[in-house]
DNA sequence: GACTATATAGGGATTAATACCTATTTCGCA
DNA sequence: TGCGAAATAGGTATTAATCCCTATATAGTC
């Protein structure tokens, strides 16, 4: 005996064409049922609020009038965290993807995705997992990549200088650093001076930013 | 007429069992041919160096003696950037995944992946794309998530205070800030004092770290 | 053996930041 | 209408950081 569980889906997209396309895509899928449609976020939210039990999953476009898919997602996750949200988009721009992630979307898919990928995404999400379009991983990772490239900047400093810098970043004064390292305050000040010169920074604030940028702390 | 292109694969894993498992997995795949095996990174690299044209793709485990899969990947990408690398691992720990990404791996897959996912990953990678296990996206994104959660910390500051803080982070002195905002230096100092109190920081360095942590700059 | 980098330490002066205060104006909210 | 928050400004004192010097010991390199 197989237990047949239907997942009721709410589609939100301001292009009727997309909604129709998705509907035809799910025509033969018994597990997924399109139980509602909306042409903007506001409308979708109203539908959910009028019967919060009706939908288990929302598939929403990003760019919609009145309320974007991201905002819709945020609202849903705040008020009805048990409802899953799959965000659709034309693009895989880093900021949109990050927005979706920060809105706690369960998935992010490009509109160019085929039926197989759609079904796979829905399977994963309804099973309590997440699904993100493959292309976005290198994109959201780019930032880290960039930082990593400049990692070696710290190597222009000597061991002692790195030690001092680390304590500076930890908000210790020259006097405290001197005590900690059993040095004269003057020595510490000289190290500071040298670190400033080597890194091309003008102030302690610059040093702190330099250190953080380069993975210290 | 179908053009049949064979992708020659080099397997690197220090568990023969895994190698054998992968070999049996690709037994019926005409598109992929296992053309080499190695039990550690050093061995794999030697095989490649002796005939760089032989392999189009390397599937490597992360943890191996002599040379880890990550190091192997880094070497391959530096010397033979045209060879694709798929990294395998038991875990989806954030640091390992990040290491793999920074080593410019074309894919990251868990050993628990089934044949279908393997084939899909190989298809994507040989087509010039990337494939990363779904589970890792939320993981590598966690950092950003955490920052985002504390984003609102800046909201405890008034508009003027945020303005002043922003200039502090840009390495301006109180006097410069005063000139820029057409204020008395005293006013700026008072703002600083209030910002310190509100944020619970003791020094300017603390403020800079607070600002960066919370997305300013 | 001379040269260079590193780590050490000091003198002396200036500028910047921090820690306490008080006080006025303006603006929104209860 | 009065209360509190925000923004403004000043006084005074202390501490910290920065700048510009000199100087010594040590270790490694050419």
Tab-separated table of C-alpha atoms (C1' of nucleotides) in Angstrom:
chain	number	residue	atom	x	y	z
A	1	UNK	CA	0.000	0.000	0.000
A	2	UNK	CA	1.346	3.375	-1.018
A	3	UNK	CA	0.380	6.483	0.892
A	4	UNK	CA	-0.376	9.195	-1.615
A	5	UNK	CA	0.342	12.645	-0.267
A	6	UNK	CA	-0.572	15.613	-2.376
A	7	UNK	CA	1.411	18.812	-2.047
A	8	UNK	CA	-0.764	21.821	-2.698
A	9	UNK	CA	1.064	24.559	-4.515
A	10	UNK	CA	0.418	28.286	-4.809
A	11	UNK	CA	1.914	29.902	-7.895
A	12	UNK	CA	2.833	33.590	-7.810
A	13	UNK	CA	3.990	35.284	-11.001
A	14	UNK	CA	2.843	38.404	-12.794
A	15	UNK	CA	3.231	36.749	-16.173
A	16	UNK	CA	0.246	34.525	-16.813
A	17	UNK	CA	2.320	32.731	-19.418
A	18	UNK	CA	4.691	31.449	-16.763
A	19	UNK	CA	1.829	30.296	-14.572
A	20	UNK	CA	0.271	28.444	-17.477
A	21	UNK	CA	3.600	26.887	-18.338
A	22	UNK	CA	4.089	25.637	-14.794
A	23	UNK	CA	0.532	24.321	-14.695
A	24	UNK	CA	1.044	22.283	-17.836
A	25	UNK	CA	4.345	21.080	-16.447
A	26	UNK	CA	2.594	19.642	-13.404
A	27	UNK	CA	-0.412	18.299	-15.298
A	28	UNK	CA	0.588	14.676	-15.029
A	29	UNK	CA	2.157	14.938	-11.604
A	30	UNK	CA	-0.156	13.411	-9.054
A	31	UNK	CA	2.040	14.365	-6.137
A	32	UNK	CA	1.847	18.081	-6.856
A	33	UNK	CA	-1.352	20.016	-7.304
A	34	UNK	CA	-1.620	23.647	-8.301
A	35	UNK	CA	-4.262	24.883	-5.889
A	36	UNK	CA	-3.920	28.609	-6.284
A	37	UNK	CA	-2.588	31.393	-8.476
A	38	UNK	CA	-1.612	34.986	-7.835
A	39	UNK	CA	-0.218	37.740	-10.025
A	40	UNK	CA	1.653	39.577	-7.301
A	41	UNK	CA	2.974	39.087	-3.807
A	42	UNK	CA	0.143	40.933	-2.086
A	43	UNK	CA	-2.418	38.729	-3.760
A	44	UNK	CA	-0.485	35.585	-2.851
A	45	UNK	CA	-0.212	36.634	0.782
A	46	UNK	CA	-3.953	37.327	0.940
A	47	UNK	CA	-4.696	33.872	-0.427
A	48	UNK	CA	-2.482	32.301	2.215
A	49	UNK	CA	-3.920	34.402	5.027
A	50	UNK	CA	-7.492	33.482	4.088
A	51	UNK	CA	-6.652	29.794	4.473
A	52	UNK	CA	-3.180	29.122	5.897
A	53	UNK	CA	-3.684	25.347	5.797
A	54	UNK	CA	-4.451	25.231	2.107
A	55	UNK	CA	-0.925	25.423	0.670
A	56	UNK	CA	2.189	23.499	1.616
A	57	UNK	CA	4.406	25.155	-0.970
A	58	UNK	CA	4.660	28.491	-2.735
A	59	UNK	CA	6.471	28.929	-6.029
A	60	UNK	CA	7.101	32.613	-6.582
A	61	UNK	CA	8.781	34.810	-9.144
A	62	UNK	CA	11.254	37.380	-7.809
A	63	UNK	CA	10.140	40.454	-9.690
A	64	UNK	CA	6.493	41.243	-9.167
A	65	UNK	CA	4.597	44.460	-8.642
A	66	UNK	CA	3.166	45.429	-5.207
A	67	UNK	CA	5.266	42.861	-3.387
A	68	UNK	CA	8.361	41.109	-4.713
A	69	UNK	CA	8.877	37.390	-4.355
A	70	UNK	CA	11.600	38.035	-1.807
A	71	UNK	CA	9.307	40.114	0.382
A	72	UNK	CA	6.572	37.525	-0.033
A	73	UNK	CA	9.007	34.841	1.055
A	74	UNK	CA	10.040	36.854	4.088
A	75	UNK	CA	6.422	37.339	5.130
A	76	UNK	CA	5.568	33.687	4.658
A	77	UNK	CA	8.564	32.509	6.643
A	78	UNK	CA	7.742	34.894	9.470
A	79	UNK	CA	4.052	34.103	9.715
A	80	UNK	CA	3.836	30.550	8.373
A	81	UNK	CA	7.291	28.999	8.680
A	82	UNK	CA	5.943	25.551	7.829
A	83	UNK	CA	5.069	26.628	4.285
A	84	UNK	CA	7.913	25.947	1.864
A	85	UNK	CA	8.983	28.611	-0.624
A	86	UNK	CA	10.707	28.082	-3.957
A	87	UNK	CA	11.951	31.295	-5.537
A	88	UNK	CA	12.090	31.557	-9.322
A	89	UNK	CA	14.160	34.041	-11.259
A	90	UNK	CA	15.409	34.863	-14.702
A	91	UNK	CA	18.844	35.686	-13.403
A	92	UNK	CA	21.390	34.343	-10.983
A	93	UNK	CA	22.728	37.719	-9.863
A	94	UNK	CA	24.564	37.580	-6.577
A	95	UNK	CA	22.454	40.142	-4.759
A	96	UNK	CA	19.136	38.532	-5.658
A	97	UNK	CA	20.347	35.125	-4.631
A	98	UNK	CA	21.616	36.501	-1.346
A	99	UNK	CA	18.316	38.235	-0.748
A	100	UNK	CA	16.507	34.968	-1.334
A	101	UNK	CA	18.821	33.145	1.018
A	102	UNK	CA	18.446	35.771	3.712
A	103	UNK	CA	14.667	35.553	3.298
A	104	UNK	CA	15.073	31.874	4.152
A	105	UNK	CA	13.807	30.554	0.831
A	106	UNK	CA	13.907	26.770	0.608
A	107	UNK	CA	15.069	26.895	-2.954
A	108	UNK	CA	16.188	29.095	-5.823
A	109	UNK	CA	15.647	28.039	-9.391
A	110	UNK	CA	16.170	29.691	-12.737
A	111	UNK	CA	13.232	29.930	-15.076
A	112	UNK	CA	15.347	28.194	-17.665
A	113	UNK	CA	15.222	25.003	-15.594
A	114	UNK	CA	13.626	21.973	-17.223
A	115	UNK	CA	10.856	19.811	-15.865
A	116	UNK	CA	13.270	17.264	-14.413
A	117	UNK	CA	15.067	19.891	-12.377
A	118	UNK	CA	11.757	21.333	-11.221
A	119	UNK	CA	10.507	17.970	-10.020
A	120	UNK	CA	13.828	17.258	-8.340
A	121	UNK	CA	13.709	20.600	-6.589
A	122	UNK	CA	10.169	20.030	-5.390
A	123	UNK	CA	11.040	16.538	-4.156
A	124	UNK	CA	13.955	17.845	-2.146
A	125	UNK	CA	12.017	20.745	-0.707
A	126	UNK	CA	8.915	18.793	0.260
A	127	UNK	CA	11.216	16.252	1.897
A	128	UNK	CA	12.406	19.040	4.163
A	129	UNK	CA	15.558	19.852	2.202
A	130	UNK	CA	16.643	22.706	-0.004
A	131	UNK	CA	17.369	23.100	-3.690
A	132	UNK	CA	19.501	25.791	-5.240
A	133	UNK	CA	20.367	26.138	-8.897
A	134	UNK	CA	23.880	24.877	-9.470
A	135	UNK	CA	25.052	28.060	-11.145
A	136	UNK	CA	24.644	30.183	-8.066
A	137	UNK	CA	27.196	28.497	-5.851
A	138	UNK	CA	30.270	29.947	-7.507
A	139	UNK	CA	28.477	33.279	-7.564
A	140	UNK	CA	27.703	33.550	-3.877
A	141	UNK	CA	31.139	32.216	-3.193
A	142	UNK	CA	32.887	34.931	-5.156
A	143	UNK	CA	33.267	37.249	-2.206
A	144	UNK	CA	35.161	34.684	-0.182
A	145	UNK	CA	37.283	33.956	-3.226
A	146	UNK	CA	38.303	37.566	-3.514
A	147	UNK	CA	39.312	37.767	0.130
A	148	UNK	CA	41.310	34.585	-0.186
A	149	UNK	CA	43.348	36.051	-3.019
A	150	UNK	CA	44.737	38.781	-0.803
A	151	UNK	CA	45.367	36.415	2.087
A	152	UNK	CA	49.116	36.557	1.633
A	153	UNK	CA	49.207	40.280	2.296
A	154	UNK	CA	49.831	39.444	5.953
A	155	UNK	CA	53.072	37.758	4.998
A	156	UNK	CA	54.802	41.097	4.431
A	157	UNK	CA	54.774	41.429	8.216
A	158	UNK	CA	57.248	39.684	10.490
A	159	UNK	CA	56.073	37.202	13.100
A	160	UNK	CA	56.439	39.765	15.852
A	161	UNK	CA	54.600	42.376	13.844
A	162	UNK	CA	51.714	40.004	13.183
A	163	UNK	CA	51.646	39.255	16.892
A	164	UNK	CA	51.417	42.944	17.725
A	165	UNK	CA	48.833	43.580	15.028
A	166	UNK	CA	46.695	40.763	16.341
A	167	UNK	CA	46.679	42.341	19.797
A	168	UNK	CA	45.906	45.762	18.332
A	169	UNK	CA	42.880	44.274	16.605
A	170	UNK	CA	41.866	42.771	19.938
A	171	UNK	CA	41.657	46.339	21.258
A	172	UNK	CA	44.731	46.363	23.440
A	173	UNK	CA	46.713	49.573	23.884
A	174	UNK	CA	50.446	49.754	23.260
A	175	UNK	CA	51.032	49.640	26.988
A	176	UNK	CA	48.932	46.503	27.422
A	177	UNK	CA	50.627	44.843	24.474
A	178	UNK	CA	54.020	45.694	25.964
A	179	UNK	CA	53.059	44.083	29.264
A	180	UNK	CA	51.659	41.015	27.510
A	181	UNK	CA	54.768	40.485	25.384
A	182	UNK	CA	57.256	41.578	28.085
A	183	UNK	CA	58.444	44.507	26.011
A	184	UNK	CA	58.879	48.216	26.467
A	185	UNK	CA	55.978	50.348	25.308
A	186	UNK	CA	58.482	52.043	23.038
A	187	UNK	CA	59.236	48.802	21.248
A	188	UNK	CA	55.575	48.192	20.655
A	189	UNK	CA	55.183	51.717	19.311
A	190	UNK	CA	58.062	51.107	16.934
A	191	UNK	CA	56.401	47.920	15.719
A	192	UNK	CA	53.192	49.865	15.162
A	193	UNK	CA	55.106	52.416	13.160
A	194	UNK	CA	56.694	49.715	11.016
A	195	UNK	CA	53.395	47.929	10.493
A	196	UNK	CA	51.801	51.176	9.379
A	197	UNK	CA	54.631	51.780	6.928
A	198	UNK	CA	54.593	48.254	5.516
A	199	UNK	CA	50.857	48.075	5.053
A	200	UNK	CA	50.547	51.624	3.785
A	201	UNK	CA	47.935	52.415	6.421
A	202	UNK	CA	47.743	55.802	8.063
A	203	UNK	CA	45.804	54.960	11.220
A	204	UNK	CA	45.050	52.133	13.602
A	205	UNK	CA	41.618	51.949	12.055
A	206	UNK	CA	43.210	51.211	8.717
A	207	UNK	CA	45.256	48.466	10.342
A	208	UNK	CA	42.165	46.855	11.801
A	209	UNK	CA	40.450	46.869	8.413
A	210	UNK	CA	43.588	45.493	6.793
A	211	UNK	CA	43.784	42.705	9.351
A	212	UNK	CA	40.138	41.748	9.018
A	213	UNK	CA	40.295	41.887	5.227
A	214	UNK	CA	43.194	39.496	5.315
A	215	UNK	CA	41.620	36.919	7.526
A	216	UNK	CA	43.092	37.917	10.864
A	217	UNK	CA	40.460	37.524	13.611
B	1	UNK	CA	25.276	9.900	-36.652
B	2	UNK	CA	26.245	10.392	-33.035
B	3	UNK	CA	29.687	11.597	-32.126
B	4	UNK	CA	30.910	9.495	-29.227
B	5	UNK	CA	33.296	11.360	-26.988
B	6	UNK	CA	34.925	9.454	-24.184
B	7	UNK	CA	35.949	11.263	-21.045
B	8	UNK	CA	38.980	9.653	-19.468
B	9	UNK	CA	38.847	9.707	-15.714
B	10	UNK	CA	41.560	9.411	-13.078
B	11	UNK	CA	40.347	8.170	-9.698
B	12	UNK	CA	42.233	9.162	-6.553
B	13	UNK	CA	41.241	7.619	-3.226
B	14	UNK	CA	43.199	5.814	-0.570
B	15	UNK	CA	40.382	3.331	-0.017
B	16	UNK	CA	40.486	0.738	-2.763
B	17	UNK	CA	36.898	-0.086	-1.901
B	18	UNK	CA	35.758	3.341	-3.034
B	19	UNK	CA	37.719	3.049	-6.263
B	20	UNK	CA	36.188	-0.317	-6.983
B	21	UNK	CA	32.737	1.015	-6.197
B	22	UNK	CA	33.199	3.897	-8.614
B	23	UNK	CA	34.553	1.573	-11.278
B	24	UNK	CA	31.518	-0.670	-11.077
B	25	UNK	CA	29.317	2.399	-11.130
B	26	UNK	CA	30.784	3.469	-14.468
B	27	UNK	CA	30.930	-0.023	-15.934
B	28	UNK	CA	28.045	0.488	-18.331
B	29	UNK	CA	28.775	4.117	-19.058
B	30	UNK	CA	30.318	4.423	-22.481
B	31	UNK	CA	30.858	8.140	-22.129
B	32	UNK	CA	33.094	7.814	-19.082
B	33	UNK	CA	36.133	5.596	-18.901
B	34	UNK	CA	38.242	5.019	-15.826
B	35	UNK	CA	41.729	5.253	-17.254
B	36	UNK	CA	43.784	5.546	-14.124
B	37	UNK	CA	43.828	4.968	-10.368
B	38	UNK	CA	45.857	6.417	-7.537
B	39	UNK	CA	45.858	5.893	-3.781
B	40	UNK	CA	47.101	9.334	-2.844
B	41	UNK	CA	47.504	12.803	-4.263
B	42	UNK	CA	51.202	12.465	-5.034
B	43	UNK	CA	50.599	9.348	-7.065
B	44	UNK	CA	47.752	11.002	-8.945
B	45	UNK	CA	49.859	14.034	-9.773
B	46	UNK	CA	52.692	11.817	-11.051
B	47	UNK	CA	50.283	9.989	-13.333
B	48	UNK	CA	49.059	13.266	-14.751
B	49	UNK	CA	52.556	14.685	-15.172
B	50	UNK	CA	53.718	11.606	-17.062
B	51	UNK	CA	50.945	12.097	-19.615
B	52	UNK	CA	48.991	15.349	-19.225
B	53	UNK	CA	46.777	14.619	-22.225
B	54	UNK	CA	45.564	11.288	-20.901
B	55	UNK	CA	42.902	12.471	-18.443
B	56	UNK	CA	40.143	14.987	-18.917
B	57	UNK	CA	38.730	14.605	-15.418
B	58	UNK	CA	39.989	13.734	-11.957
B	59	UNK	CA	37.719	12.422	-9.232
B	60	UNK	CA	39.490	12.749	-5.915
B	61	UNK	CA	38.789	12.066	-2.280
B	62	UNK	CA	39.535	14.894	0.143
B	63	UNK	CA	41.416	13.024	2.848
B	64	UNK	CA	44.404	11.163	1.499
B	65	UNK	CA	47.906	10.646	2.798
B	66	UNK	CA	50.915	12.441	1.217
B	67	UNK	CA	48.740	14.933	-0.606
B	68	UNK	CA	45.115	15.740	0.143
B	69	UNK	CA	42.519	16.012	-2.568
B	70	UNK	CA	42.380	19.755	-2.057
B	71	UNK	CA	46.115	20.148	-2.591
B	72	UNK	CA	45.914	17.850	-5.586
B	73	UNK	CA	43.141	19.988	-6.999
B	74	UNK	CA	45.159	23.142	-6.456
B	75	UNK	CA	48.159	21.668	-8.258
B	76	UNK	CA	46.086	20.428	-11.169
B	77	UNK	CA	44.344	23.752	-11.616
B	78	UNK	CA	47.657	25.606	-11.547
B	79	UNK	CA	49.508	23.341	-13.961
B	80	UNK	CA	46.723	21.867	-16.093
B	81	UNK	CA	43.708	24.170	-15.806
B	82	UNK	CA	41.921	22.337	-18.614
B	83	UNK	CA	41.594	19.174	-16.517
B	84	UNK	CA	38.343	19.092	-14.562
B	85	UNK	CA	38.341	18.122	-10.891
B	86	UNK	CA	35.475	16.644	-8.908
B	87	UNK	CA	36.122	16.529	-5.178
B	88	UNK	CA	34.545	13.768	-3.111
B	89	UNK	CA	34.056	13.839	0.613
B	90	UNK	CA	32.307	12.089	3.454
B	91	UNK	CA	31.290	15.356	5.030
B	92	UNK	CA	29.928	18.712	4.046
B	93	UNK	CA	31.802	20.717	6.666
B	94	UNK	CA	32.029	24.379	5.857
B	95	UNK	CA	35.813	24.640	5.935
B	96	UNK	CA	36.401	21.678	3.625
B	97	UNK	CA	33.854	22.931	1.134
B	98	UNK	CA	35.424	26.376	1.197
B	99	UNK	CA	38.858	24.889	0.699
B	100	UNK	CA	37.567	22.993	-2.321
B	101	UNK	CA	36.001	26.122	-3.736
B	102	UNK	CA	39.151	28.140	-3.205
B	103	UNK	CA	41.125	25.396	-4.942
B	104	UNK	CA	38.826	25.976	-7.898
B	105	UNK	CA	37.283	22.519	-7.904
B	106	UNK	CA	34.660	22.060	-10.591
B	107	UNK	CA	32.449	20.099	-8.272
B	108	UNK	CA	31.959	18.833	-4.745
B	109	UNK	CA	30.024	15.676	-4.096
B	110	UNK	CA	29.309	13.619	-1.005
B	111	UNK	CA	30.228	9.954	-1.050
B	112	UNK	CA	26.650	9.201	-0.150
B	113	UNK	CA	25.559	10.403	-3.593
B	114	UNK	CA	23.831	7.866	-5.816
B	115	UNK	CA	24.715	6.933	-9.357
B	116	UNK	CA	22.207	9.354	-10.841
B	117	UNK	CA	23.734	12.301	-9.029
B	118	UNK	CA	27.220	11.168	-10.026
B	119	UNK	CA	26.293	10.989	-13.686
B	120	UNK	CA	24.523	14.328	-13.497
B	121	UNK	CA	27.570	15.897	-11.865
B	122	UNK	CA	29.897	14.481	-14.507
B	123	UNK	CA	27.622	15.663	-17.300
B	124	UNK	CA	27.563	19.169	-15.949
B	125	UNK	CA	31.297	19.291	-15.339
B	126	UNK	CA	32.341	17.855	-18.709
B	127	UNK	CA	29.980	20.338	-20.333
B	128	UNK	CA	32.070	23.085	-18.787
B	129	UNK	CA	29.821	23.706	-15.811
B	130	UNK	CA	30.045	22.994	-12.103
B	131	UNK	CA	28.247	20.701	-9.726
B	132	UNK	CA	28.027	21.120	-6.003
B	133	UNK	CA	26.096	18.912	-3.608
B	134	UNK	CA	22.879	20.638	-2.693
B	135	UNK	CA	23.482	20.386	1.034
B	136	UNK	CA	26.506	22.615	0.982
B	137	UNK	CA	24.856	25.809	-0.192
B	138	UNK	CA	23.150	26.646	3.084
B	139	UNK	CA	26.395	25.692	4.815
B	140	UNK	CA	28.728	27.993	2.942
B	141	UNK	CA	26.078	30.637	3.189
B	142	UNK	CA	25.811	30.418	6.962
B	143	UNK	CA	28.375	33.117	7.585
B	144	UNK	CA	26.465	35.652	5.562
B	145	UNK	CA	23.284	34.530	7.281
B	146	UNK	CA	24.794	35.137	10.671
B	147	UNK	CA	25.933	38.599	9.726
B	148	UNK	CA	22.521	39.370	8.309
B	149	UNK	CA	20.877	38.364	11.583
B	150	UNK	CA	22.757	41.051	13.453
B	151	UNK	CA	22.240	43.582	10.695
B	152	UNK	CA	19.718	45.445	12.780
B	153	UNK	CA	22.318	46.154	15.423
B	154	UNK	CA	23.067	49.346	13.506
B	155	UNK	CA	19.503	50.473	14.046
B	156	UNK	CA	20.203	51.258	17.690
B	157	UNK	CA	22.141	54.239	16.357
B	158	UNK	CA	20.509	57.428	15.160
B	159	UNK	CA	20.932	58.603	11.580
B	160	UNK	CA	23.520	61.144	12.610
B	161	UNK	CA	25.403	58.594	14.688
B	162	UNK	CA	25.511	56.159	11.785
B	163	UNK	CA	26.786	58.982	9.604
B	164	UNK	CA	29.577	59.741	12.068
B	165	UNK	CA	30.418	56.071	12.521
B	166	UNK	CA	30.669	55.619	8.786
B	167	UNK	CA	33.225	58.422	8.589
B	168	UNK	CA	35.147	57.008	11.548
B	169	UNK	CA	35.423	53.698	9.721
B	170	UNK	CA	36.674	55.606	6.682
B	171	UNK	CA	39.576	56.746	8.865
B	172	UNK	CA	38.592	60.343	9.383
B	173	UNK	CA	39.464	62.124	12.624
B	174	UNK	CA	36.877	63.932	14.702
B	175	UNK	CA	38.115	67.218	13.326
B	176	UNK	CA	37.768	66.073	9.718
B	177	UNK	CA	34.319	64.679	10.402
B	178	UNK	CA	33.316	67.973	11.975
B	179	UNK	CA	34.455	69.897	8.899
B	180	UNK	CA	32.710	67.451	6.572
B	181	UNK	CA	29.403	67.646	8.430
B	182	UNK	CA	29.661	71.366	9.281
B	183	UNK	CA	29.724	70.653	12.999
B	184	UNK	CA	31.900	71.525	15.945
B	185	UNK	CA	34.559	68.965	16.812
B	186	UNK	CA	32.907	68.832	20.225
B	187	UNK	CA	29.645	67.648	18.735
B	188	UNK	CA	31.408	64.896	16.867
B	189	UNK	CA	33.189	63.845	20.038
B	190	UNK	CA	29.879	63.696	21.833
B	191	UNK	CA	28.465	61.521	19.060
B	192	UNK	CA	31.469	59.239	19.388
B	193	UNK	CA	30.887	58.991	23.109
B	194	UNK	CA	27.233	58.104	22.578
B	195	UNK	CA	28.044	55.541	19.885
B	196	UNK	CA	30.567	53.899	22.193
B	197	UNK	CA	27.982	53.752	24.977
B	198	UNK	CA	25.219	52.387	22.773
B	199	UNK	CA	27.330	49.731	21.114
B	200	UNK	CA	29.111	48.751	24.306
B	201	UNK	CA	32.479	49.293	22.654
B	202	UNK	CA	35.430	50.669	24.560
B	203	UNK	CA	37.594	51.917	21.709
B	204	UNK	CA	37.436	53.147	18.143
B	205	UNK	CA	38.850	49.809	17.072
B	206	UNK	CA	35.836	48.120	18.621
B	207	UNK	CA	33.586	50.491	16.689
B	208	UNK	CA	35.257	49.631	13.408
B	209	UNK	CA	34.837	45.924	14.052
B	210	UNK	CA	31.220	46.497	15.068
B	211	UNK	CA	30.546	48.466	11.889
B	212	UNK	CA	32.162	45.895	9.611
B	213	UNK	CA	30.419	43.018	11.380
B	214	UNK	CA	27.129	44.742	10.777
B	215	UNK	CA	27.568	45.345	7.101
B	216	UNK	CA	28.732	48.941	7.171
B	217	UNK	CA	31.450	49.525	4.543
C	1	DG	C1'	83.546	40.946	6.834
C	2	DA	C1'	80.104	44.136	5.354
C	3	DC	C1'	75.253	44.525	4.606
C	4	DT	C1'	70.368	43.894	5.720
C	5	DA	C1'	66.481	42.708	8.371
C	6	DT	C1'	64.585	42.040	12.819
C	7	DA	C1'	63.841	43.060	17.468
C	8	DT	C1'	64.879	45.729	21.010
C	9	DA	C1'	64.634	50.588	23.639
C	10	DG	C1'	64.668	55.545	24.453
C	11	DG	C1'	63.868	61.007	23.918
C	12	DG	C1'	60.798	64.513	22.745
C	13	DA	C1'	56.873	66.641	20.591
C	14	DT	C1'	52.338	66.800	18.596
C	15	DT	C1'	47.861	65.277	17.574
C	16	DA	C1'	43.818	62.429	18.554
C	17	DA	C1'	40.756	60.095	21.459
C	18	DT	C1'	38.423	59.333	25.758
C	19	DA	C1'	36.004	60.583	30.106
C	20	DC	C1'	33.639	63.440	32.787
C	21	DC	C1'	30.636	67.443	33.097
C	22	DT	C1'	26.846	71.216	31.617
C	23	DA	C1'	23.637	73.462	28.387
C	24	DT	C1'	20.552	74.859	24.408
C	25	DT	C1'	17.362	73.978	20.510
C	26	DT	C1'	14.246	71.284	18.009
C	27	DC	C1'	10.880	67.900	17.206
C	28	DG	C1'	7.617	64.325	17.871
C	29	DC	C1'	4.672	61.870	20.913
C	30	DA	C1'	1.677	60.991	24.709
D	1	DT	C1'	1.738	71.114	26.994
D	2	DG	C1'	5.270	68.981	28.809
D	3	DC	C1'	8.524	65.071	28.446
D	4	DG	C1'	12.206	62.716	26.289
D	5	DA	C1'	15.195	61.872	22.474
D	6	DA	C1'	18.263	63.817	19.206
D	7	DA	C1'	21.458	67.113	17.733
D	8	DT	C1'	24.027	70.753	18.837
D	9	DA	C1'	28.253	72.945	21.515
D	10	DG	C1'	31.543	74.054	25.203
D	11	DG	C1'	34.920	73.130	29.410
D	12	DT	C1'	38.639	70.447	31.312
D	13	DA	C1'	41.616	66.755	32.048
D	14	DT	C1'	43.780	62.438	31.030
D	15	DT	C1'	45.335	58.845	28.210
D	16	DA	C1'	46.717	56.956	23.746
D	17	DA	C1'	48.593	57.261	19.341
D	18	DT	C1'	51.583	59.157	15.949
D	19	DC	C1'	55.885	61.202	14.172
D	20	DC	C1'	60.723	61.883	13.924
D	21	DC	C1'	64.796	60.979	15.622
D	22	DT	C1'	68.971	57.809	17.634
D	23	DA	C1'	70.944	53.422	19.152
D	24	DT	C1'	72.246	48.478	20.202
D	25	DA	C1'	72.268	43.336	19.632
D	26	DT	C1'	71.511	39.472	16.816
D	27	DA	C1'	71.020	36.560	12.936
D	28	DG	C1'	71.305	35.612	8.162
D	29	DT	C1'	73.092	36.598	3.454
D	30	DC	C1'	76.075	37.840	-0.287
